[in-house]
Structures are given as C-alpha cells and as structure tokens.
Amino acid sequence: MLNPQQQAVVDHDAGPVLVLAGAGTGKTRVLVDRTVRLLESGLPPQRLLLITFTRKSAQELKERVQIATGGMAYLPWCGTFHGVAVRMLRLYGAWIGIPSNFSIFDEADSTSLMGAIVNETYSVEQRKTLPRKSTLGKIHSYWRNTRQDLGDVLAERWPAHLKTADAIQGIFDRYGKRKSAGNALDYDDLLIHWLKLLQAKGSPCGDLFDYVMVDEYQDTNRLQADILREVGKATGNIMVVGDDAQAIYAFRGATVANILEFEQEFAGAVRLRLEKNYRSTQEILDAANTLLSHAEEGFPKKLVSHKGAGKHPHLDVAQDEWGQAEAILGSIARHWQENHVPLREQAVLFRSAFHSFKLETLLQRHGIPYKKYGGIRFADSAHIKDAISFLRCRENPCDESAWRRILEMLPGVGAATAGRLFAKLCRDLSPAATLEAAKFPKKCQEWVEPFRSVIRTLFAKEEPPLDLQLKAVVKFCRACLSERYEDAEKRAPSLKLLEQLTATYQSRRQLLDDMVVGDDSILGQVDPAAEGEFLTLSTIHSAKGCEWDCVHVIQLIEGGLPVGVDDEEVSRVEEERRLLYVAMTRARRDLHLYYPCRRDSYDGGFRTTTPCQASRFLTPDVRECCNLPDGGPEADLDEIIYDYDGDPDW
C-alpha cells in the first residue's frame, strides 16, 4: 500500500517533475510502480529511459518490474549513465564516426597512457614540474565532466599546477589523439559522445524515448545534466528523483546545483516530496533532521519515521583515538552478545579510509572478522585487469593500453620494449604471427611460449567460445601470479571467480563492457571471500544506498568530519554536513557517534598526541537528540572524557 506522497509520484503523468525523496522513503518502490503503470497504460518498454546510480540498482528495478508484470516487460534502456552510453554508442556511434568495436579505458588505462606520454615528451627535469599521472587523470576527468575551462579547474582544485596549464593541455591533446588512433574511449568519452550523438543533425537517437526517469539526480555532474537536458526536452516527460541532502560526490565533479536548479531548467516542473522514512526510528531521524536544519543551501525537509519511537543516538567521547577504537569494540560486542545484533548488521563508517586503522588493529588482535569497503573494486584488481586485457586485445587489436599491459607481464619486458612490439602489432595484420617472429629478452624466455599460446588461442581463425578463451587466459595469469604478486594465494580465487562469470555471458564485448563500466559502492563490489559473519568497515561514500541495524560513525572532529575546509568555503562545508547526514541515516535502530579528544600526530618520526576540536556539526541541539556522557548538550565536549578499560599496548 503506497502512502499518499508515493501515490502522487506514481500517478504523475506528463511533464517535468522533481521528486525530493528523503533517505529511506521507498523511492525504489515508487520508481517500479510508476514504470509498471506507464507500461500498463500502453507505453512500449523500449520507449522508456530509466537511469540509476549503480548497476545493482538497475538490475533490481528490472527484476521488480518483470515480477510485477508477470515477466512480460523487459527494460532495454534501464542502466547507469555509462552503461546506457555504451549501448547507445555501440548501436548508433557510427553516426558520429565511432566504430562499434571501440575499447573502453578505465581509470588505470587512462593514467597509464598519460604517464607514457609524459615520459615520451618531457625530460626528467621537466617532468618534475608536472603533475603525477594519477593527478593528471583526476584533472582530466574533472575538467571534462564539469565542462569548465581547464585554467578555471586548475585554479579551483589544483592551484599548484596552474603554472603548467599549457603543458597539461598539450598532454591531454596527445592523449586524445592516441585514444582515437587505438579506437578507444575512456569513461568521460562515453558521456561526451552520447551528448554529441544527441546534438548531431538528424541523429537517430533524438526521439527514442517518450518518458525519462532518473534516480539519484543529486549526484549528477554538469555533463550528465546536459545529456538529460537534451533527452528531457525532446520528450518533455522527465522525472528526476533525488535528495539534495545526500549530494556527496563533488570530488568527482557532481554538483548539487543540478537538482536545486531543475525547476528553472524545465519550465512548469512540478515538485513532489517523499518524507515518510521506512528505515530508521524517529530518534535517529530527529538527530539527522536537526543536523540538516543548519544547512545554508538546499530544500527544507523533515523526515518522519514509519517505525515510530526507538532509542536515542549515543554520543561517545573518548580520551584519544585508541580509546575511540576500544569504545567501538565494546559497543559492537554489547550489541552482538546482549542485543543479538549480528556483525553483518553492524557497520563502522568514516570520512577517510585511514580513520579505521587503529580499529582494524584491535579487530585483528581479537579475531573479529571484518570487511573494509572504499578501496579497490574486483574489476580494478591488478591481476583481474591482467586477464581482462587479453580479451580487450582480441576485441580491439588496436588497444594500445591493453597490449602494453599484457606484454609487460613478461619478465624483462618494460615500457620501451612493449612500445616497440605494439608498433609492430599495429603494422601487421596477424598479432599471433607477429609475436611468433618477435624477439623477446632472455629473462622471459620460459614465459614466451605460454604467452604465444594464449595469443594463438584468442586469434585463431575459428574463434573459440568465450569460456575457452578465458580458460586459456586465466591459466596463463594464474601461472604468473607468484612472479608478479607477493600475495598470489589471496588473488587466485578471484581468477577462478572471473572464469565462472563467463557462464552468464554469450558475448565477449558485453563481458568487457560490464567489467569496465562498474560500481564502486558496497552494492557494486564483488568479493569471493565475503561470506559468513563479518563487520562492515566503510567510507561514507561507499556506504551510500546501504543500511544496517547498528551504525557507528567515528572521528567526529575538525579535520576528521569535516575535513580540510575553511569557514568561507560554504559549498564544501555543506557537502561535509551532508556526508554526516548520509552516515546517520544508514542506521535502522542504533546509532553511535564518536569523538576522540586527542589524535596522533608525527613529527620527525616521533609520535605525539594533540588536542582535537569536536566537529562543528555536533551543535548543542544535535547533542540534545543524543544520549550523552555527563555534562549535557551545552557542555564543552573537550572537557567530557569517557574512560575505557583495557587500552591496547603501544
């Protein structure tokens, strides 16, 4: 049974609409029900564009719509921005000169090629003045997604590199030419070329859709908003669903302005709200609402709990960071042992990955299993990228990044040798024949024949099935593990999982597209070892879209949350506030907030502790919503110390 606010969204028919959907308000169900209503009213499934934030969300929507329609409705255009862009360009890219067999560069491919260009173009001394290749990659992506002038981007985000703006632009120009020569697109190209396709005269995809729905609109960037503007204005029937209070991805180029200015962009837009929360108790929502009441930008909102009353959030003040870790450990144990809250239903959330290091030490010492998120995706693991690169070479023989990667797997083959071999591969029609005739360093002789065998399998005249291709690749990569990685035993199961994944694919191209255009949230990560009982440790960014019975939010100090902001930087301060709001609203029943009074610092290799200032977000009215140590909401948190027994040995 839908509540009145949800029903109003489902029943909305034509014209632009902005749906402000607070945390835990059932927006997924609303999207499913509206989709079903449109389909039942006669809308062909292929005339609906439905964009989500993660592939898992897209899959869930597809499955729920199929169940609701008795398996009669398949949504061909339901996916992430990048997923839809890939399909659009595979089908219609030739209209703007994009061959359908293009390769897709991930972040590592892009930065690797930029690094190669820098090494080829500049002397050792000149390189010292340029950004590192990882920084170049971040600048390039931010520049293209925000659609700003490069100089403005550098001045705003990387002012130290403003003096080398011309050189950086030159690197980006060469990078673009090298990609084109290798028939490759990076993540940002996918969106840029989708927009070009929409704007091209006589474009075949200008009027593909009658209705457009977009989830998590608050996390879109300028480029994505421009795409939606073209699609939305073509149909007029665009619904965006989002929560400005959960806009937390500015570091990727996302801007909360998109959702705040939607009604100005689409004249006549209707604003609807979802404010009944089905996740958290009212006490947790009271604290979150109070935190948000201090925001200097955004739509006013107040979430109301469907569950009703529960326990107040608890504010723990610790002597130092080790005391904080002990407090968390004790609280987790009490919830586990006394309240029967399993580890899987508890999470520790933090602003930055290093904030959990001391807690991880204690968890390991006490043998408590945990899984940490906010790091590397399955498909981004180096050994998985090794294997995938073989398939990329077969799919697109001009893929320079993939060829360089697999060639450099051979001992003694460095960037220069790989570059010379790639140049030969580009000139010749048969990669297998070229590599048969090529001379390799003596150091890698025992690996050359197994390597050539894989290439012969992939480039056989009668192409073998995908599972046999990957079987040959995985066999070679598994043999290389101990040569390339110290933790070879831990990596081996992932290769087995990759081999098993092929059972669900008929197309190599689809496998490659799905592996590259993936998710980096907890919801989108694949981990073959993540079974059984374990505690979740996660950055707040990676916890988006998740929920647990009990949530512990740590390091609520200036420099912890918020981190690295000045009072004058209102937009950045507000994004940090929204991060805490997202963390708090992940909790269903129990919420713990932690503040250490002192933190470790290092000077000349010596450890010292320095006093901390409580986060500016722990205002008296927020504290009033919490169970507090002695002193009450008006007390100076620096004077309230809650001591924990059993401090760990230094």
XYZ file of C-alpha atoms in Angstrom:
650
model
C 0.000 0.000 0.000
C 1.537 3.284 -1.075
C 1.324 6.321 1.160
C -0.304 9.478 -0.320
C 3.035 11.089 -1.240
C 4.224 7.945 -3.016
C 0.911 7.566 -4.837
C 1.160 11.139 -6.127
C 4.521 10.331 -7.726
C 3.257 7.094 -9.279
C 0.188 8.843 -10.690
C 2.092 11.773 -12.213
C 1.528 11.544 -15.941
C 3.073 14.107 -18.261
C 5.542 16.961 -17.998
C 8.727 17.508 -15.977
C 8.687 16.612 -12.279
C 11.193 16.893 -9.437
C 10.766 14.269 -6.699
C 12.560 15.137 -3.461
C 12.976 11.686 -1.917
C 14.444 11.669 1.586
C 16.577 8.821 2.894
C 14.679 5.549 3.325
C 11.407 6.844 1.873
C 10.790 3.990 -0.568
C 11.778 5.685 -3.807
C 12.722 2.382 -5.467
C 9.200 1.065 -4.996
C 7.825 4.312 -6.393
C 10.025 4.063 -9.484
C 8.938 0.450 -10.012
C 5.242 1.222 -9.568
C 5.341 4.234 -11.871
C 7.166 2.194 -14.510
C 4.551 -0.550 -14.275
C 1.719 1.996 -14.519
C 3.237 3.537 -17.657
C 3.738 0.129 -19.264
C 0.196 -0.965 -18.420
C -1.107 2.248 -19.975
C 0.438 1.181 -23.288
C 3.975 2.615 -23.230
C 6.346 0.283 -25.150
C 9.266 -0.715 -22.840
C 11.838 0.445 -25.387
C 10.359 3.965 -25.220
C 11.316 4.367 -21.539
C 14.774 5.550 -20.445
C 15.444 4.734 -16.779
C 18.817 5.811 -15.377
C 20.122 4.678 -11.988
C 23.234 5.335 -9.935
C 24.534 1.733 -9.803
C 24.237 -1.365 -11.944
C 22.828 -3.253 -8.972
C 20.024 -0.693 -8.660
C 19.278 -1.018 -12.373
C 19.159 -4.799 -12.100
C 16.843 -4.610 -9.089
C 14.481 -2.290 -10.954
C 14.408 -4.582 -13.989
C 13.698 -7.653 -11.866
C 10.964 -5.991 -9.811
C 9.252 -4.644 -12.928
C 9.360 -8.090 -14.521
C 7.846 -9.661 -11.412
C 5.125 -7.006 -11.252
C 4.240 -7.534 -14.917
C 4.384 -11.317 -14.838
C 7.656 -11.398 -16.757
C 6.170 -9.525 -19.713
C 8.274 -6.342 -19.536
C 11.999 -6.197 -20.313
C 13.524 -2.715 -19.976
C 16.264 -2.431 -22.626
C 17.163 1.139 -21.656
C 17.467 0.755 -17.878
C 21.014 1.251 -16.582
C 23.661 3.648 -15.354
C 24.681 6.712 -17.365
C 27.800 4.948 -18.582
C 26.025 1.657 -19.215
C 23.359 3.334 -21.345
C 26.028 5.396 -23.126
C 27.967 2.249 -24.076
C 24.878 0.637 -25.585
C 23.890 3.851 -27.359
C 27.337 4.202 -28.938
C 27.581 0.530 -29.886
C 24.271 0.889 -31.755
C 24.406 4.426 -33.126
C 28.001 5.663 -32.699
C 28.773 5.241 -36.411
C 26.551 8.285 -36.986
C 29.306 10.432 -35.435
C 32.245 8.288 -36.591
C 32.604 5.922 -33.611
C 33.285 2.284 -34.724
C 31.173 -0.226 -32.802
C 34.174 -2.281 -31.611
C 35.778 0.512 -29.581
C 37.672 -0.389 -26.406
C 36.835 1.232 -23.076
C 39.641 2.666 -20.947
C 39.183 2.528 -17.200
C 40.924 4.986 -14.881
C 44.148 2.966 -14.707
C 44.339 2.690 -18.506
C 43.912 6.433 -18.864
C 46.539 7.372 -16.298
C 48.965 4.792 -17.673
C 48.730 6.257 -21.171
C 49.104 9.801 -19.835
C 52.190 8.685 -17.926
C 53.643 7.162 -21.092
C 53.007 10.405 -22.999
C 54.764 12.440 -20.294
C 57.775 10.104 -20.338
C 57.991 10.247 -24.147
C 57.589 14.038 -24.372
C 59.471 15.574 -21.459
C 62.924 15.259 -19.942
C 63.467 14.044 -16.381
C 63.912 17.626 -15.179
C 60.794 18.850 -16.986
C 58.718 16.014 -15.515
C 59.453 17.268 -12.011
C 57.306 20.350 -12.678
C 54.322 18.359 -13.969
C 51.555 16.625 -12.003
C 51.866 12.897 -11.399
C 49.980 10.703 -13.831
C 47.287 9.910 -11.221
C 46.733 13.646 -10.694
C 46.629 14.215 -14.452
C 43.869 11.616 -14.657
C 41.839 13.345 -11.948
C 42.290 16.774 -13.531
C 41.293 15.445 -16.951
C 38.124 13.740 -15.718
C 37.035 16.659 -13.527
C 37.658 19.114 -16.382
C 35.582 17.153 -18.873
C 32.707 16.318 -16.511
C 32.293 19.850 -15.178
C 32.703 21.365 -18.671
C 34.759 24.215 -17.275
C 37.808 25.917 -18.743
C 40.973 23.986 -17.826
C 42.514 27.082 -16.267
C 39.486 27.545 -14.043
C 39.606 23.892 -12.976
C 43.268 24.187 -12.033
C 42.723 27.453 -10.174
C 39.815 25.969 -8.212
C 41.066 22.463 -7.416
C 44.789 22.203 -8.259
C 46.235 25.742 -7.991
C 49.803 24.423 -7.558
C 49.694 23.196 -11.174
C 48.233 26.342 -12.720
C 51.680 27.421 -13.954
C 51.939 24.287 -16.124
C 48.452 24.642 -17.651
C 49.768 24.807 -21.230
C 51.827 21.646 -20.798
C 48.875 19.851 -19.199
C 46.639 20.859 -22.103
C 49.254 19.515 -24.506
C 49.347 16.181 -22.669
C 45.562 15.956 -22.834
C 45.610 16.734 -26.576
C 48.139 13.958 -27.235
C 46.168 11.611 -25.009
C 43.039 12.251 -27.081
C 44.874 11.548 -30.337
C 46.380 8.311 -29.003
C 42.968 7.113 -27.872
C 41.489 7.845 -31.275
C 44.330 6.024 -33.018
C 43.667 2.978 -30.859
C 39.868 3.137 -31.277
C 39.424 3.602 -27.528
C 37.104 5.670 -25.379
C 37.536 6.460 -21.693
C 34.696 6.831 -19.182
C 34.246 10.509 -19.926
C 34.274 9.953 -23.691
C 31.242 7.686 -23.313
C 29.152 10.559 -21.997
C 30.677 13.238 -24.220
C 29.997 11.220 -27.360
C 26.480 10.355 -26.208
C 25.848 14.094 -25.913
C 27.386 14.680 -29.358
C 25.143 11.966 -30.757
C 22.077 13.660 -29.278
C 23.120 17.028 -30.710
C 24.074 15.722 -34.169
C 21.835 16.861 -37.003
C 19.387 14.128 -37.962
C 20.574 11.944 -35.079
C 18.811 8.545 -34.974
C 18.503 8.713 -31.178
C 16.970 12.174 -30.851
C 13.447 10.855 -30.313
C 13.996 7.346 -28.956
C 12.089 7.912 -25.704
C 8.649 9.078 -24.598
C 9.427 9.046 -20.871
C 12.639 9.541 -18.898
C 13.199 8.739 -15.212
C 16.456 9.427 -13.362
C 17.358 8.178 -9.884
C 19.896 9.879 -7.552
C 19.762 13.074 -9.578
C 21.627 14.973 -6.846
C 24.801 13.078 -7.800
C 24.871 14.094 -11.471
C 27.573 16.321 -12.933
C 27.266 19.102 -15.487
C 27.891 16.767 -18.434
C 25.202 14.322 -17.296
C 22.765 17.188 -16.755
C 23.431 18.397 -20.307
C 22.625 14.900 -21.631
C 19.372 14.819 -19.676
C 18.512 18.299 -20.860
C 18.718 17.125 -24.475
C 16.751 13.936 -23.811
C 14.244 15.618 -21.490
C 13.451 18.477 -23.805
C 12.921 16.085 -26.691
C 10.193 14.233 -24.801
C 9.067 16.779 -22.187
C 8.262 13.897 -19.834
C 11.236 13.748 -17.490
C 11.117 12.779 -13.820
C 14.213 13.192 -11.666
C 14.309 11.638 -8.212
C 16.872 12.653 -5.631
C 17.746 14.212 -2.309
C 19.887 17.328 -2.225
C 20.744 16.407 1.390
C 22.614 13.337 0.070
C 24.715 15.102 -2.580
C 28.220 13.927 -1.625
C 30.219 13.456 -4.831
C 31.582 16.914 -5.642
C 35.099 15.484 -5.754
C 34.021 13.610 -8.911
C 32.577 16.740 -10.461
C 28.981 16.209 -9.319
C 27.111 19.367 -8.439
C 24.119 19.799 -6.157
C 23.152 22.769 -8.357
C 21.608 20.354 -10.874
C 18.827 19.331 -8.507
C 18.483 22.775 -6.927
C 18.022 24.406 -10.355
C 15.926 21.711 -12.063
C 12.726 23.757 -11.827
C 14.431 26.707 -13.523
C 15.824 24.467 -16.259
C 12.496 22.770 -17.019
C 9.709 25.325 -17.090
C 6.474 24.198 -15.497
C 8.130 21.446 -13.460
C 6.093 20.016 -10.597
C 7.750 19.428 -7.196
C 6.704 16.344 -5.212
C 8.079 15.066 -1.893
C 8.682 11.728 -0.176
C 9.225 12.303 3.543
C 7.946 9.199 5.344
C 11.004 7.167 6.286
C 10.675 3.365 6.470
C 14.240 2.665 7.665
C 15.081 4.498 10.877
C 13.438 5.213 14.225
C 12.210 8.738 14.946
C 15.019 9.476 17.410
C 17.642 8.834 14.734
C 15.696 10.977 12.268
C 15.332 13.772 14.844
C 19.126 13.976 15.122
C 19.518 13.894 11.330
C 16.773 16.497 10.810
C 18.396 18.751 13.408
C 21.798 18.431 11.738
C 20.239 19.391 8.410
C 18.349 22.358 9.862
C 21.670 24.237 9.997
C 22.340 23.808 6.262
C 22.888 27.030 4.323
C 21.732 25.593 0.995
C 19.137 23.096 -0.161
C 15.415 22.379 0.151
C 13.960 22.332 3.670
C 12.855 18.858 4.742
C 11.833 16.883 7.801
C 11.713 13.101 7.732
C 9.069 11.278 9.772
C 9.519 7.663 10.851
C 7.042 4.961 9.902
C 8.564 2.786 12.664
C 7.901 5.285 15.436
C 9.938 5.741 18.595
C 13.163 3.964 19.442
C 16.483 4.640 21.176
C 18.308 7.953 21.124
C 21.624 8.035 19.273
C 24.594 7.720 21.627
C 27.494 10.184 21.667
C 30.745 8.620 22.915
C 33.635 10.896 23.900
C 36.981 9.107 24.180
C 40.360 10.062 25.626
C 42.121 9.555 22.298
C 41.910 7.564 19.073
C 42.864 4.298 20.781
C 40.159 4.956 23.347
C 37.741 5.542 20.473
C 38.709 2.194 18.953
C 38.196 0.440 22.320
C 34.801 2.134 22.717
C 33.684 0.952 19.288
C 34.890 -2.569 20.025
C 32.998 -2.629 23.320
C 29.816 -1.294 21.757
C 29.965 -3.806 18.892
C 30.442 -6.635 21.394
C 27.498 -5.491 23.534
C 25.179 -5.282 20.535
C 26.392 -8.673 19.364
C 26.263 -10.508 22.693
C 23.491 -8.746 24.629
C 21.160 -7.396 21.956
C 21.748 -10.222 19.461
C 22.680 -7.849 16.648
C 24.931 -9.936 14.347
C 28.138 -8.489 12.966
C 26.605 -8.415 9.480
C 24.016 -5.934 10.752
C 26.630 -3.535 12.151
C 28.843 -1.061 10.327
C 31.570 1.424 11.191
C 31.544 4.450 8.883
C 34.235 7.098 8.430
C 35.156 10.042 6.233
C 38.585 8.779 5.144
C 39.899 5.224 4.840
C 42.824 5.723 7.255
C 40.446 6.647 10.089
C 39.805 2.969 10.757
C 43.434 1.813 11.034
C 43.544 1.647 14.854
C 40.194 -0.116 14.998
C 41.418 -2.640 12.430
C 44.412 -3.380 14.670
C 42.093 -4.231 17.568
C 39.730 -6.260 15.421
C 42.646 -8.340 14.170
C 44.014 -8.738 17.697
C 40.678 -10.014 18.987
C 39.983 -12.181 15.946
C 36.833 -10.306 14.922
C 36.185 -10.748 11.175
C 35.593 -7.599 9.151
C 35.385 -6.423 5.564
C 36.533 -2.964 4.546
C 34.994 -1.058 1.648
C 36.100 2.104 -0.036
C 39.111 0.549 -1.727
C 39.610 -1.398 -4.939
C 36.756 -2.944 -6.933
C 37.024 -6.545 -8.059
C 37.484 -5.463 -11.688
C 40.154 -2.931 -10.677
C 42.405 -5.507 -9.001
C 45.679 -5.679 -10.909
C 45.544 -9.419 -11.601
C 41.948 -9.190 -12.894
C 42.949 -6.313 -15.166
C 45.795 -8.502 -16.469
C 43.311 -11.166 -17.560
C 40.755 -8.733 -18.953
C 43.463 -7.017 -21.020
C 43.983 -10.207 -23.056
C 40.298 -10.179 -24.026
C 40.474 -6.472 -24.823
C 43.336 -7.123 -27.269
C 41.209 -9.692 -29.071
C 38.149 -7.443 -29.160
C 40.118 -4.442 -30.408
C 43.600 -5.297 -31.793
C 44.494 -1.576 -31.773
C 44.070 -1.230 -27.984
C 47.492 0.154 -27.022
C 46.869 0.172 -23.273
C 45.799 -3.489 -23.201
C 48.714 -4.691 -25.358
C 51.232 -2.801 -23.250
C 49.812 -4.313 -20.074
C 49.969 -7.938 -21.182
C 53.388 -7.545 -22.813
C 54.800 -6.016 -19.634
C 53.608 -9.092 -17.717
C 56.625 -10.866 -19.222
C 59.784 -10.560 -17.061
C 62.286 -8.206 -18.666
C 59.746 -6.508 -20.934
C 59.475 -2.856 -19.963
C 57.688 0.142 -21.409
C 60.190 0.658 -24.234
C 60.138 -2.966 -25.427
C 56.335 -3.098 -25.117
C 56.098 0.093 -27.162
C 58.256 -1.327 -29.976
C 56.279 -4.566 -30.038
C 52.978 -2.679 -30.113
C 54.196 -0.615 -33.079
C 54.847 -3.870 -34.979
C 51.481 -5.290 -33.965
C 49.753 -2.189 -35.373
C 51.504 -2.554 -38.726
C 50.839 -6.269 -39.190
C 47.533 -7.970 -39.829
C 48.180 -11.027 -37.651
C 49.116 -10.432 -33.986
C 49.824 -14.128 -33.478
C 52.260 -14.232 -36.413
C 53.932 -11.004 -35.308
C 54.557 -12.334 -31.812
C 55.792 -15.665 -33.190
C 58.519 -13.787 -35.082
C 59.263 -11.211 -32.364
C 62.435 -11.380 -30.273
C 61.989 -11.217 -26.504
C 64.548 -10.594 -23.737
C 66.366 -13.686 -22.443
C 64.910 -13.089 -18.976
C 61.418 -14.033 -20.140
C 62.165 -16.973 -22.427
C 60.337 -19.553 -20.271
C 57.190 -17.383 -20.411
C 57.238 -16.564 -24.120
C 55.780 -19.822 -25.437
C 52.888 -19.940 -22.907
C 52.193 -16.290 -23.784
C 52.219 -17.011 -27.526
C 49.899 -19.969 -26.906
C 47.284 -17.701 -25.332
C 47.529 -15.279 -28.272
C 47.186 -18.159 -30.763
C 44.022 -19.310 -28.952
C 42.488 -15.849 -28.920
C 43.328 -15.043 -32.542
C 42.573 -18.476 -34.020
C 40.953 -18.435 -37.451
C 37.899 -20.157 -35.973
C 37.374 -18.183 -32.800
C 36.786 -20.462 -29.782
C 33.843 -19.923 -27.395
C 34.249 -17.267 -24.697
C 34.691 -19.781 -21.873
C 37.620 -21.447 -23.677
C 39.195 -18.062 -24.395
C 39.060 -17.095 -20.743
C 40.208 -20.542 -19.614
C 43.427 -20.096 -21.611
C 43.896 -16.553 -20.296
C 43.278 -17.492 -16.653
C 45.671 -20.453 -16.887
C 48.471 -18.125 -18.006
C 47.619 -15.401 -15.479
C 47.446 -17.916 -12.622
C 50.926 -19.181 -13.542
C 52.182 -15.574 -13.460
C 50.737 -14.723 -10.038
C 53.727 -15.742 -7.934
C 56.068 -13.874 -10.296
C 54.069 -10.653 -10.194
C 52.426 -10.520 -6.781
C 53.551 -11.272 -3.236
C 50.017 -12.261 -2.175
C 49.481 -14.728 -5.039
C 47.461 -17.174 -2.909
C 44.907 -14.489 -1.986
C 44.487 -13.456 -5.625
C 43.960 -16.929 -7.088
C 40.274 -17.307 -6.005
C 39.408 -14.082 -7.861
C 40.715 -15.534 -11.122
C 38.530 -18.593 -10.559
C 35.542 -16.309 -9.998
C 36.319 -14.447 -13.222
C 36.344 -17.746 -15.099
C 32.978 -18.656 -13.585
C 31.462 -15.308 -14.597
C 31.715 -16.215 -18.267
C 28.901 -18.745 -17.795
C 26.468 -15.807 -17.736
C 27.804 -14.197 -20.942
C 27.478 -15.112 -24.606
C 29.360 -12.051 -25.800
C 32.968 -11.074 -25.025
C 32.079 -7.465 -25.733
C 29.292 -7.489 -23.137
C 31.588 -9.046 -20.538
C 34.206 -6.358 -21.168
C 31.625 -3.575 -21.034
C 30.239 -4.843 -17.732
C 33.679 -5.327 -16.188
C 34.854 -1.836 -17.077
C 31.670 0.185 -16.531
C 31.065 -0.964 -12.954
C 30.187 0.346 -9.480
C 32.418 1.413 -6.614
C 29.840 1.353 -3.829
C 29.452 -1.579 -1.457
C 26.431 -2.584 -3.526
C 28.555 -2.879 -6.633
C 31.596 -4.701 -5.291
C 32.233 -8.391 -5.909
C 34.203 -10.311 -3.316
C 34.529 -14.084 -3.437
C 35.628 -14.194 0.224
C 32.797 -12.092 1.654
C 30.726 -14.921 3.082
C 29.874 -15.731 6.664
C 29.717 -13.331 9.584
C 31.748 -10.121 9.399
C 31.662 -6.495 10.490
C 31.485 -3.844 7.765
C 34.007 -1.004 7.769
C 33.309 1.571 5.090
C 33.922 5.087 3.949
C 30.674 7.046 3.957
C 30.892 7.482 0.197
C 30.919 3.713 -0.331
C 28.070 3.186 2.158
C 25.621 5.211 0.078
C 22.476 3.167 -0.539
C 23.175 0.703 2.288
C 21.632 0.270 5.737
C 22.343 -1.645 8.944
C 20.625 -2.205 12.293
C 23.517 -0.549 14.124
C 25.851 2.118 12.742
C 28.987 3.580 14.360
C 30.213 6.900 12.932
C 33.753 7.735 14.018
C 36.263 10.589 14.102
C 33.735 13.423 14.509
C 36.388 16.078 14.928
C 37.540 19.090 12.949
C 39.871 17.625 10.352
C 38.036 14.298 10.558
C 34.482 15.263 9.587
C 34.578 17.907 8.235
C 37.987 17.507 6.638
C 40.112 20.211 5.043
C 37.565 23.045 4.744
C 37.618 26.728 5.628
C 34.636 28.545 7.075
C 34.449 30.647 3.902
C 34.017 27.566 1.691
C 30.275 27.258 2.230
C 29.655 24.685 -0.505
C 32.397 22.375 0.798
C 31.265 22.743 4.416
C 27.727 21.863 3.345
C 28.904 18.789 1.469
C 30.693 17.608 4.620
C 27.469 18.170 6.572
C 25.606 16.066 4.021
C 28.191 13.300 4.432
C 27.396 13.076 8.155
C 23.676 13.132 7.330
C 24.132 10.201 4.934
C 26.081 8.287 7.581
C 23.467 8.860 10.283
C 20.561 7.830 8.067
C 22.154 4.428 7.303
C 21.092 3.272 10.820
C 17.815 1.428 11.407
C 17.739 1.090 15.218
C 21.034 2.098 16.851
C 23.337 4.992 16.052
C 26.647 5.716 17.804
C 28.675 8.880 17.217
C 32.308 9.010 18.398
C 34.576 11.924 19.252
C 38.223 11.404 20.372
C 39.629 14.300 22.410
C 43.182 13.747 21.198
C 44.669 12.411 17.991
C 48.066 11.049 16.989
C 50.493 13.163 15.024
C 54.044 12.506 13.914
C 56.968 14.901 13.887
C 60.367 13.702 12.706
C 59.286 10.092 13.138
C 58.153 10.570 16.763
C 54.535 10.044 17.783
C 52.795 12.717 19.809
C 49.147 13.359 20.625
C 47.486 16.709 20.049
C 44.123 18.011 21.291
C 41.138 17.751 18.942
C 38.229 20.076 18.468
C 34.787 18.483 18.266
C 33.169 18.592 14.833
C 31.285 21.812 14.215
C 28.312 19.622 13.293
C 27.930 18.423 16.906
C 25.968 21.527 17.830
C 24.079 21.723 21.166
C 20.728 20.912 19.534
C 22.215 17.854 17.799
C 23.692 16.712 21.129
C 20.279 17.215 22.721
C 18.988 14.474 20.436
C 21.618 12.050 21.794
C 22.339 10.121 24.971
C 25.349 11.963 26.332
C 28.152 11.484 28.811
C 27.832 13.663 31.922
C 27.580 17.366 31.167
C 24.545 17.665 28.885
C 24.226 19.238 25.440
C 25.672 22.620 26.446
C 28.858 21.148 27.944
C 32.259 21.586 26.324
C 32.945 18.246 24.691
C 36.671 18.751 25.221
C 36.027 18.534 28.987
C 33.930 15.347 28.827
C 36.117 12.274 28.821
C 34.652 8.810 28.979
C 37.398 6.395 30.004
C 37.503 2.862 28.687
C 39.294 -0.002 30.356
C 41.745 -2.164 28.500
C 43.675 0.374 26.425
C 45.832 -1.528 23.958
C 49.589 -1.734 24.394
C 51.534 0.730 22.342
